[in-house]
Coordinates of C-alpha atoms and ligand atoms in Angstrom, one line a residue:
M31 CA -0.1 -0.2 0.5
E32 CA 1.4 3.1 -1.2
K33 CA 1.4 6.5 1.4
K34 CA -0.3 9.8 0.7
N35 CA 2.6 11.9 -0.3
I36 CA 2.5 14.6 3.4
D37 CA 4.9 16.5 4.6
W38 CA 4.6 14.1 7.5
A39 CA 7.2 15.9 9.8
N40 CA 5.6 19.8 9.5
L41 CA 1.5 18.3 10.0
G42 CA 0.3 20.0 12.5
F43 CA -2.2 19.3 15.2
G44 CA -5.6 19.5 12.3
Y45 CA -8.4 17.5 10.6
V46 CA -7.4 16.7 7.1
K47 CA -10.4 14.5 4.9
T48 CA -9.4 11.1 5.0
D49 CA -10.6 8.4 2.5
Y50 CA -12.8 6.7 5.2
R51 CA -14.8 6.7 8.2
Y52 CA -17.1 4.4 9.5
V53 CA -20.8 5.4 11.0
S54 CA -23.1 3.5 12.7
N55 CA -27.2 3.9 13.6
Y56 CA -28.5 4.1 16.6
A57 CA -32.8 3.2 16.9
D58 CA -35.4 1.4 18.3
G59 CA -32.9 0.6 21.5
K60 CA -30.4 -1.4 19.2
W61 CA -27.4 -0.6 16.9
D62 CA -26.9 -1.2 13.6
E63 CA -24.2 -3.7 11.7
G64 CA -22.1 -1.1 11.1
V65 CA -20.4 0.4 7.9
I66 CA -17.6 2.3 6.7
T67 CA -18.3 4.9 3.8
E68 CA -16.6 7.7 2.0
D69 CA -19.1 10.3 3.2
D70 CA -17.7 12.8 5.3
K71 CA -21.4 14.3 6.1
V72 CA -23.1 14.3 8.6
V73 CA -27.5 15.6 7.6
L74 CA -29.3 15.9 10.4
N75 CA -32.8 16.8 11.3
E76 CA -32.9 20.9 12.1
C77 CA -33.9 19.7 16.4
A78 CA -31.6 16.9 16.5
G79 CA -30.6 16.4 20.4
V80 CA -27.0 17.3 19.5
L81 CA -28.0 20.6 18.4
Q82 CA -30.4 21.6 21.0
Y83 CA -29.2 20.1 23.6
A84 CA -25.2 19.2 23.4
Q85 CA -25.8 15.9 24.0
T86 CA -22.5 14.5 22.6
V87 CA -19.6 12.4 24.0
F88 CA -16.4 11.6 21.9
E89 CA -12.9 9.6 22.7
G90 CA -9.2 10.7 21.0
L91 CA -7.1 7.8 20.2
K92 CA -3.6 7.8 17.7
A93 CA -2.7 4.8 15.3
Y94 CA 1.0 4.8 14.6
T95 CA 3.1 3.1 12.9
T96 CA 6.1 0.7 14.0
E97 CA 9.7 0.2 14.2
K98 CA 8.4 -3.5 12.7
G99 CA 6.1 -1.7 10.3
Q100 CA 2.3 -2.5 11.6
I101 CA -0.1 -0.5 12.1
V102 CA -1.2 -0.2 16.0
T103 CA -3.8 1.1 18.8
F104 CA -3.2 1.7 21.9
R105 CA -5.0 0.9 25.0
P106 CA -8.1 0.6 22.6
D107 CA -10.1 -1.1 25.0
L108 CA -9.8 1.4 27.8
N109 CA -11.4 4.5 25.0
A110 CA -13.7 2.0 24.6
S111 CA -15.3 1.8 28.2
R112 CA -14.5 5.1 29.2
M113 CA -16.8 6.7 26.1
N114 CA -19.2 4.2 28.0
D115 CA -18.6 5.9 30.8
S116 CA -19.8 9.5 29.5
A117 CA -22.7 8.0 27.2
A118 CA -24.3 6.7 30.2
R119 CA -23.7 10.2 32.4
L120 CA -25.6 11.6 29.2
E121 CA -28.2 9.2 29.7
M122 CA -26.9 7.7 25.5
P123 CA -26.7 4.7 24.6
T124 CA -23.7 2.8 25.7
L125 CA -21.8 0.2 22.4
P126 CA -20.7 -3.2 23.1
E127 CA -17.1 -2.9 23.9
G128 CA -15.6 -5.6 21.4
R129 CA -18.2 -2.9 18.7
F130 CA -16.0 0.5 19.5
V131 CA -12.1 -1.6 18.9
D132 CA -13.6 -3.0 15.6
A133 CA -14.8 -0.5 14.3
V134 CA -11.4 1.6 15.4
T135 CA -9.6 -0.9 14.0
K136 CA -12.2 -0.9 10.4
T137 CA -11.6 2.7 10.0
V138 CA -7.5 2.5 10.8
K139 CA -7.6 0.0 8.2
A140 CA -9.6 1.8 5.6
N141 CA -7.2 4.5 5.9
A142 CA -3.9 2.5 6.7
A143 CA -2.1 5.0 3.6
W144 CA -2.5 8.0 6.1
V145 CA -0.7 6.2 8.9
P146 CA 2.2 8.1 9.0
P147 CA 5.8 5.9 8.4
Y148 CA 7.7 5.1 11.3
G149 CA 9.3 7.9 12.0
S150 CA 8.4 11.0 11.1
G151 CA 7.0 12.3 13.9
A152 CA 3.4 12.5 12.6
T153 CA 0.8 9.6 13.9
L154 CA -3.4 9.2 12.6
Y155 CA -5.5 10.6 15.0
V156 CA -8.3 8.9 15.8
R157 CA -11.9 10.4 17.2
P158 CA -14.7 8.4 17.5
Y159 CA -17.7 10.3 18.4
M160 CA -21.2 9.3 19.8
F161 CA -24.2 11.8 19.4
G162 CA -28.3 12.2 19.4
S163 CA -29.0 11.8 16.1
N164 CA -33.2 12.2 16.3
P165 CA -35.3 14.8 16.8
V166 CA -35.4 16.5 20.6
I167 CA -37.7 20.0 22.3
G168 CA -38.4 19.3 25.7
V169 CA -35.1 18.6 27.6
K170 CA -35.2 14.7 27.5
P171 CA -31.9 12.5 25.9
A172 CA -32.8 11.5 22.3
D173 CA -34.1 8.2 20.8
E174 CA -32.0 7.6 18.3
Y175 CA -27.4 8.0 18.1
Q176 CA -24.9 8.0 15.7
F177 CA -21.7 6.9 16.2
R178 CA -19.0 8.1 14.2
V179 CA -15.1 7.5 13.4
L180 CA -12.9 9.9 11.3
T181 CA -9.7 10.0 11.3
T182 CA -7.1 13.0 10.7
P183 CA -3.0 12.4 10.5
V184 CA -1.5 14.6 13.2
G185 CA 1.8 16.0 14.2
P186 CA 2.7 17.9 17.4
Y187 CA -0.4 18.9 19.5
F188 CA 1.7 22.0 20.9
K189 CA 3.1 24.6 17.8
G190 CA 7.0 24.2 18.6
G191 CA 6.9 20.2 19.0
V192 CA 8.5 19.4 23.0
K193 CA 9.5 23.3 23.9
P194 CA 8.3 23.9 27.1
L195 CA 5.3 25.9 27.5
T196 CA 3.7 28.4 29.5
I197 CA 0.2 27.9 31.3
C198 CA -2.7 30.7 33.0
V199 CA -4.3 29.4 35.9
S200 CA -7.5 30.0 34.5
D201 CA -10.3 32.2 36.3
F202 CA -13.1 30.1 34.6
D203 CA -13.6 26.8 35.8
R204 CA -13.6 23.4 33.8
A205 CA -15.8 21.5 35.8
A206 CA -18.1 21.8 38.6
P207 CA -18.1 19.0 42.1
H208 CA -20.6 16.6 41.1
G209 CA -21.2 17.6 37.1
T210 CA -19.6 16.6 34.6
G211 CA -15.6 16.7 34.6
H212 CA -14.7 13.3 34.4
I213 CA -16.3 12.2 31.5
K214 CA -15.2 13.1 27.8
A215 CA -18.5 15.2 26.8
G216 CA -18.7 18.7 24.0
L217 CA -20.8 20.9 26.1
N218 CA -17.0 20.4 28.9
Y219 CA -15.0 21.4 25.6
A220 CA -17.1 24.4 24.8
M221 CA -17.4 25.8 28.1
S222 CA -13.5 26.2 27.4
L223 CA -13.2 27.8 24.6
H224 CA -13.8 31.1 26.1
A225 CA -10.7 30.4 28.3
I226 CA -8.2 29.3 25.6
V227 CA -9.1 32.4 23.6
T228 CA -8.6 33.9 26.5
A229 CA -5.3 32.5 27.2
H230 CA -3.8 32.4 24.0
H231 CA -4.5 36.0 23.6
N232 CA -2.6 36.4 27.1
G233 CA 0.1 34.7 25.7
F234 CA -0.3 31.7 27.1
D235 CA -0.2 28.5 25.6
E236 CA -3.2 26.7 27.9
N237 CA -4.8 26.7 31.0
M238 CA -4.9 25.4 34.6
Y239 CA -8.0 24.8 36.2
L240 CA -8.9 25.0 39.6
D241 CA -10.9 22.7 41.5
S242 CA -13.6 25.2 41.1
G243 CA -15.1 23.9 44.9
T244 CA -12.2 26.0 47.1
R245 CA -10.3 27.2 43.8
T246 CA -6.8 25.8 45.7
K247 CA -6.3 22.7 44.1
V248 CA -4.9 21.9 41.0
E249 CA -7.0 19.7 38.5
E250 CA -5.6 19.7 35.2
T251 CA -6.4 21.3 31.5
G252 CA -8.7 22.3 28.8
G253 CA -6.7 19.1 26.4
A254 CA -4.1 16.7 29.1
N255 CA -4.1 16.3 32.7
F256 CA -0.6 17.3 34.7
L257 CA 2.4 15.1 36.0
F258 CA 4.4 16.7 38.5
V259 CA 8.0 14.9 39.3
T260 CA 9.4 15.8 42.7
K261 CA 13.0 17.8 43.8
D262 CA 13.8 14.1 44.8
G263 CA 12.1 12.3 41.9
K264 CA 8.9 10.8 42.4
V265 CA 6.1 11.3 40.0
V266 CA 2.7 13.1 41.5
T267 CA -0.3 13.3 39.8
P268 CA -3.9 15.3 41.0
K269 CA -6.5 12.9 42.0
S270 CA -9.6 14.9 41.7
G271 CA -13.2 13.7 40.8
S272 CA -13.2 16.5 38.5
I273 CA -10.8 16.0 36.1
L274 CA -10.6 12.9 32.9
P275 CA -8.9 10.2 34.0
S276 CA -6.4 10.5 31.0
I277 CA -5.8 6.7 29.8
T278 CA -1.7 8.2 28.9
R279 CA -2.0 9.3 32.6
R280 CA -3.0 5.9 33.4
S281 CA -0.3 3.9 31.9
L282 CA 2.4 6.6 32.3
I283 CA 2.0 5.6 36.4
Y284 CA 2.6 2.2 35.4
V285 CA 5.4 3.1 33.3
A286 CA 7.4 5.4 36.1
K287 CA 6.7 2.6 38.6
E288 CA 7.6 -0.6 36.6
Y289 CA 9.7 0.3 33.8
L290 CA 11.2 2.6 35.3
G291 CA 11.5 2.0 39.4
L292 CA 10.4 5.6 40.0
E293 CA 8.3 6.3 43.2
T294 CA 4.0 7.0 42.6
E295 CA 2.0 9.3 43.6
E296 CA -1.9 10.0 43.0
R297 CA -3.2 12.8 45.6
E298 CA -4.6 16.1 46.3
I299 CA -2.4 19.1 45.1
T300 CA -2.3 22.2 46.0
L301 CA -2.0 25.3 44.3
E302 CA 0.5 26.4 46.9
E303 CA 2.9 23.8 46.6
V304 CA 3.7 23.8 42.7
K305 CA 6.3 26.0 42.7
D306 CA 8.2 23.2 44.8
F307 CA 7.8 20.7 42.5
A308 CA 11.0 20.2 40.1
E309 CA 8.9 19.3 36.8
C310 CA 5.9 19.5 35.3
G311 CA 4.3 18.1 32.1
L312 CA 0.7 17.7 30.0
C313 CA 0.0 14.1 29.5
G314 CA -2.4 13.3 27.2
T315 CA -3.2 11.2 24.1
A316 CA -2.4 14.9 21.7
A317 CA -0.9 15.8 24.3
V318 CA 1.8 12.9 24.8
I319 CA 4.0 14.3 27.5
S320 CA 4.5 18.1 26.9
P321 CA 7.1 20.0 29.5
V322 CA 5.6 22.6 31.4
G323 CA 8.7 25.4 32.2
K324 CA 6.3 27.7 33.6
I325 CA 2.8 28.9 35.1
V326 CA 1.9 32.1 35.9
D327 CA -0.9 32.5 38.4
H328 CA -2.1 36.3 38.1
G329 CA 1.6 38.0 37.2
K330 CA 2.9 36.0 39.9
E331 CA 5.5 33.6 38.0
I332 CA 6.7 29.6 39.3
C333 CA 9.3 29.1 36.8
F334 CA 10.5 24.5 37.3
P335 CA 14.3 24.2 37.4
S336 CA 13.7 22.1 34.2
G337 CA 14.0 25.4 32.4
M338 CA 12.3 26.7 29.0
T339 CA 14.3 25.2 26.1
E340 CA 14.3 21.2 27.4
M341 CA 12.5 18.9 28.9
G342 CA 12.8 17.9 32.4
E343 CA 15.5 14.4 33.0
I344 CA 12.3 12.0 34.4
T345 CA 9.5 13.8 31.9
R346 CA 12.1 13.2 29.0
K347 CA 12.2 9.4 30.5
L348 CA 9.0 9.3 30.5
Y349 CA 8.7 10.3 27.2
D350 CA 11.2 7.9 25.6
T351 CA 9.8 5.2 27.0
L352 CA 6.5 5.4 26.7
T353 CA 7.1 6.7 22.7
G354 CA 9.1 3.5 22.3
I355 CA 6.1 1.5 23.8
Q356 CA 3.6 2.8 21.2
M357 CA 5.9 2.4 18.3
G358 CA 7.2 -1.4 18.9
R359 CA 11.5 -0.1 20.5
I360 CA 10.3 -1.6 23.9
E361 CA 8.3 -4.0 24.6
A362 CA 4.8 -3.5 26.3
P363 CA 2.4 -4.9 29.3
E364 CA 0.3 -7.1 28.2
G365 CA -2.9 -6.0 26.4
W366 CA -1.2 -2.7 26.1
I367 CA -0.9 -2.6 21.9
H368 CA -3.7 -3.5 19.5
V369 CA -2.4 -4.3 16.6
I370 CA -4.1 -3.3 13.9
E371 CA -2.5 -4.8 10.6
Ligands
PLP666 N1 -7.9 16.1 29.9 C1 -8.7 16.4 29.0 C2 -9.3 17.4 29.1 C3 -8.7 15.3 27.6 O1 -9.1 16.5 27.0 C4 -7.7 14.6 27.0 C5 -7.6 14.0 25.8 O2 -7.9 12.7 26.2 C6 -7.7 14.1 28.8 C7 -7.5 14.4 29.1 C8 -5.8 13.2 28.2 O3 -6.7 11.8 27.9 P1 -6.2 10.6 27.5 O4 -4.7 10.4 28.5 O5 -6.8 9.8 27.6 O6 -6.0 10.7 26.5
COI667 C1 -7.0 14.0 22.7 O1 -5.8 13.9 23.2 O2 -7.6 13.2 22.7 C2 -8.2 15.0 23.0 O3 -9.3 14.5 23.1 C3 -7.4 16.2 23.6 C4 -8.0 17.5 22.8 C5 -8.5 18.3 23.6 C6 -7.6 16.9 21.1

C-alpha cells in the first residue's frame, strides 16, 4: 500500500479529510451493523438532540506505525470503556467494547495510506464520537444516536513540538463538583473555548484549571492531565473526581513504577505547592507529554528548574519509554498494543 504524499514532519494538529470513516446508527433500542463509508457529511434534522442540548461524547486515540512496520493502536479498550462511561452519564446508549474496537480497527485499516510512516514524527489521530440524532425539543435524551469514527493525520498538539509551555492559572472553571468533568463530553470543551481563547490572547499556551469548589487545588488543562515530578524524583499526579481519567496518565504511572522504578503518588495537589516541584508536564493522547516550563498565577511566575528549553530529565525518560512502547521499540505490557495490520 502506497502512503499519501504528505509532508508528515510538518503536520500540525488539525483536521485533514481522509478517505474513509465508520458510521453506525442506533434506533429502536439497538445498534445497526455499521459501515465504512467515503461520505464525510452528516445530515441531521434541525432539532437533533446534539444540536439543541449538546448530547455528544467523544474519544481520542492514535494509530502508530511501529519500528517493524505494523500499524497499531494503544489501549483502545480503555477508550471504549471510557466512552461508555461518558455515554451513560449523558443518558446515551452504550456500545459494546468489542464493537468500538472493531470500528476503530476497520477505520484505521481502511485509511492505512494515511497512517504516518515510522519515524516521521506524525501519527493518525482517531476520533470516535456519538451524538443524539433525532428531534428533541423538551429537555430529554434523544431516542436515536449516531456513532462515527473519523481519522486525521496529526503532528504535535502544541506548536513548537516539545518546547516547554507557559500555562496560566485560569479565572474560569472547567468542571463543577459532581458535574461532568470526569467524562469526555463535548459540553466540557464548549465551555472551555472562551478560556482558551483568552489564554492565547494573553500569550499563554494553555490554562491550568483549579477545583471550582475551593479554587485551591490543581485540576487539569482543557485537553490534558498534569503530571509533576518532585525534587527527589517522585512522579505525582492530581487526584480529583472532576478531571478526565487520562489513559496516557494512567499508563505513565505504570511506566514510572514498573519500567523506571520510580515512586508514584496520585493525590490532591494544591496550587500553593506547585512551586516546590522540579518538573511539570501535560499528558494526554494529543499532548503525549508536553513539558511545562512556567506557570503564571495572576502575574506571579512559577518557573520549574527544568527550564524553558528542554524537557526535565524524568519527563524525558517517561516520554521516551511511553513513545518507545507505542512505536514498538520497547516491549509493551500485556494487552497495551492492539495490532491493526
Ligand atoms: N484531559 C482532558 C480534558 C482531555 O481532553 C484529554 C484528552 O483526551 C486528556 C485529559 C488526556 O486523556 P487521554 O490520555 O486518555 O488522551
Ligand atoms: C486527546 O488528547 O485525544 C483529546 O481529546 C484532547 C483534545 C483537546 C484534542
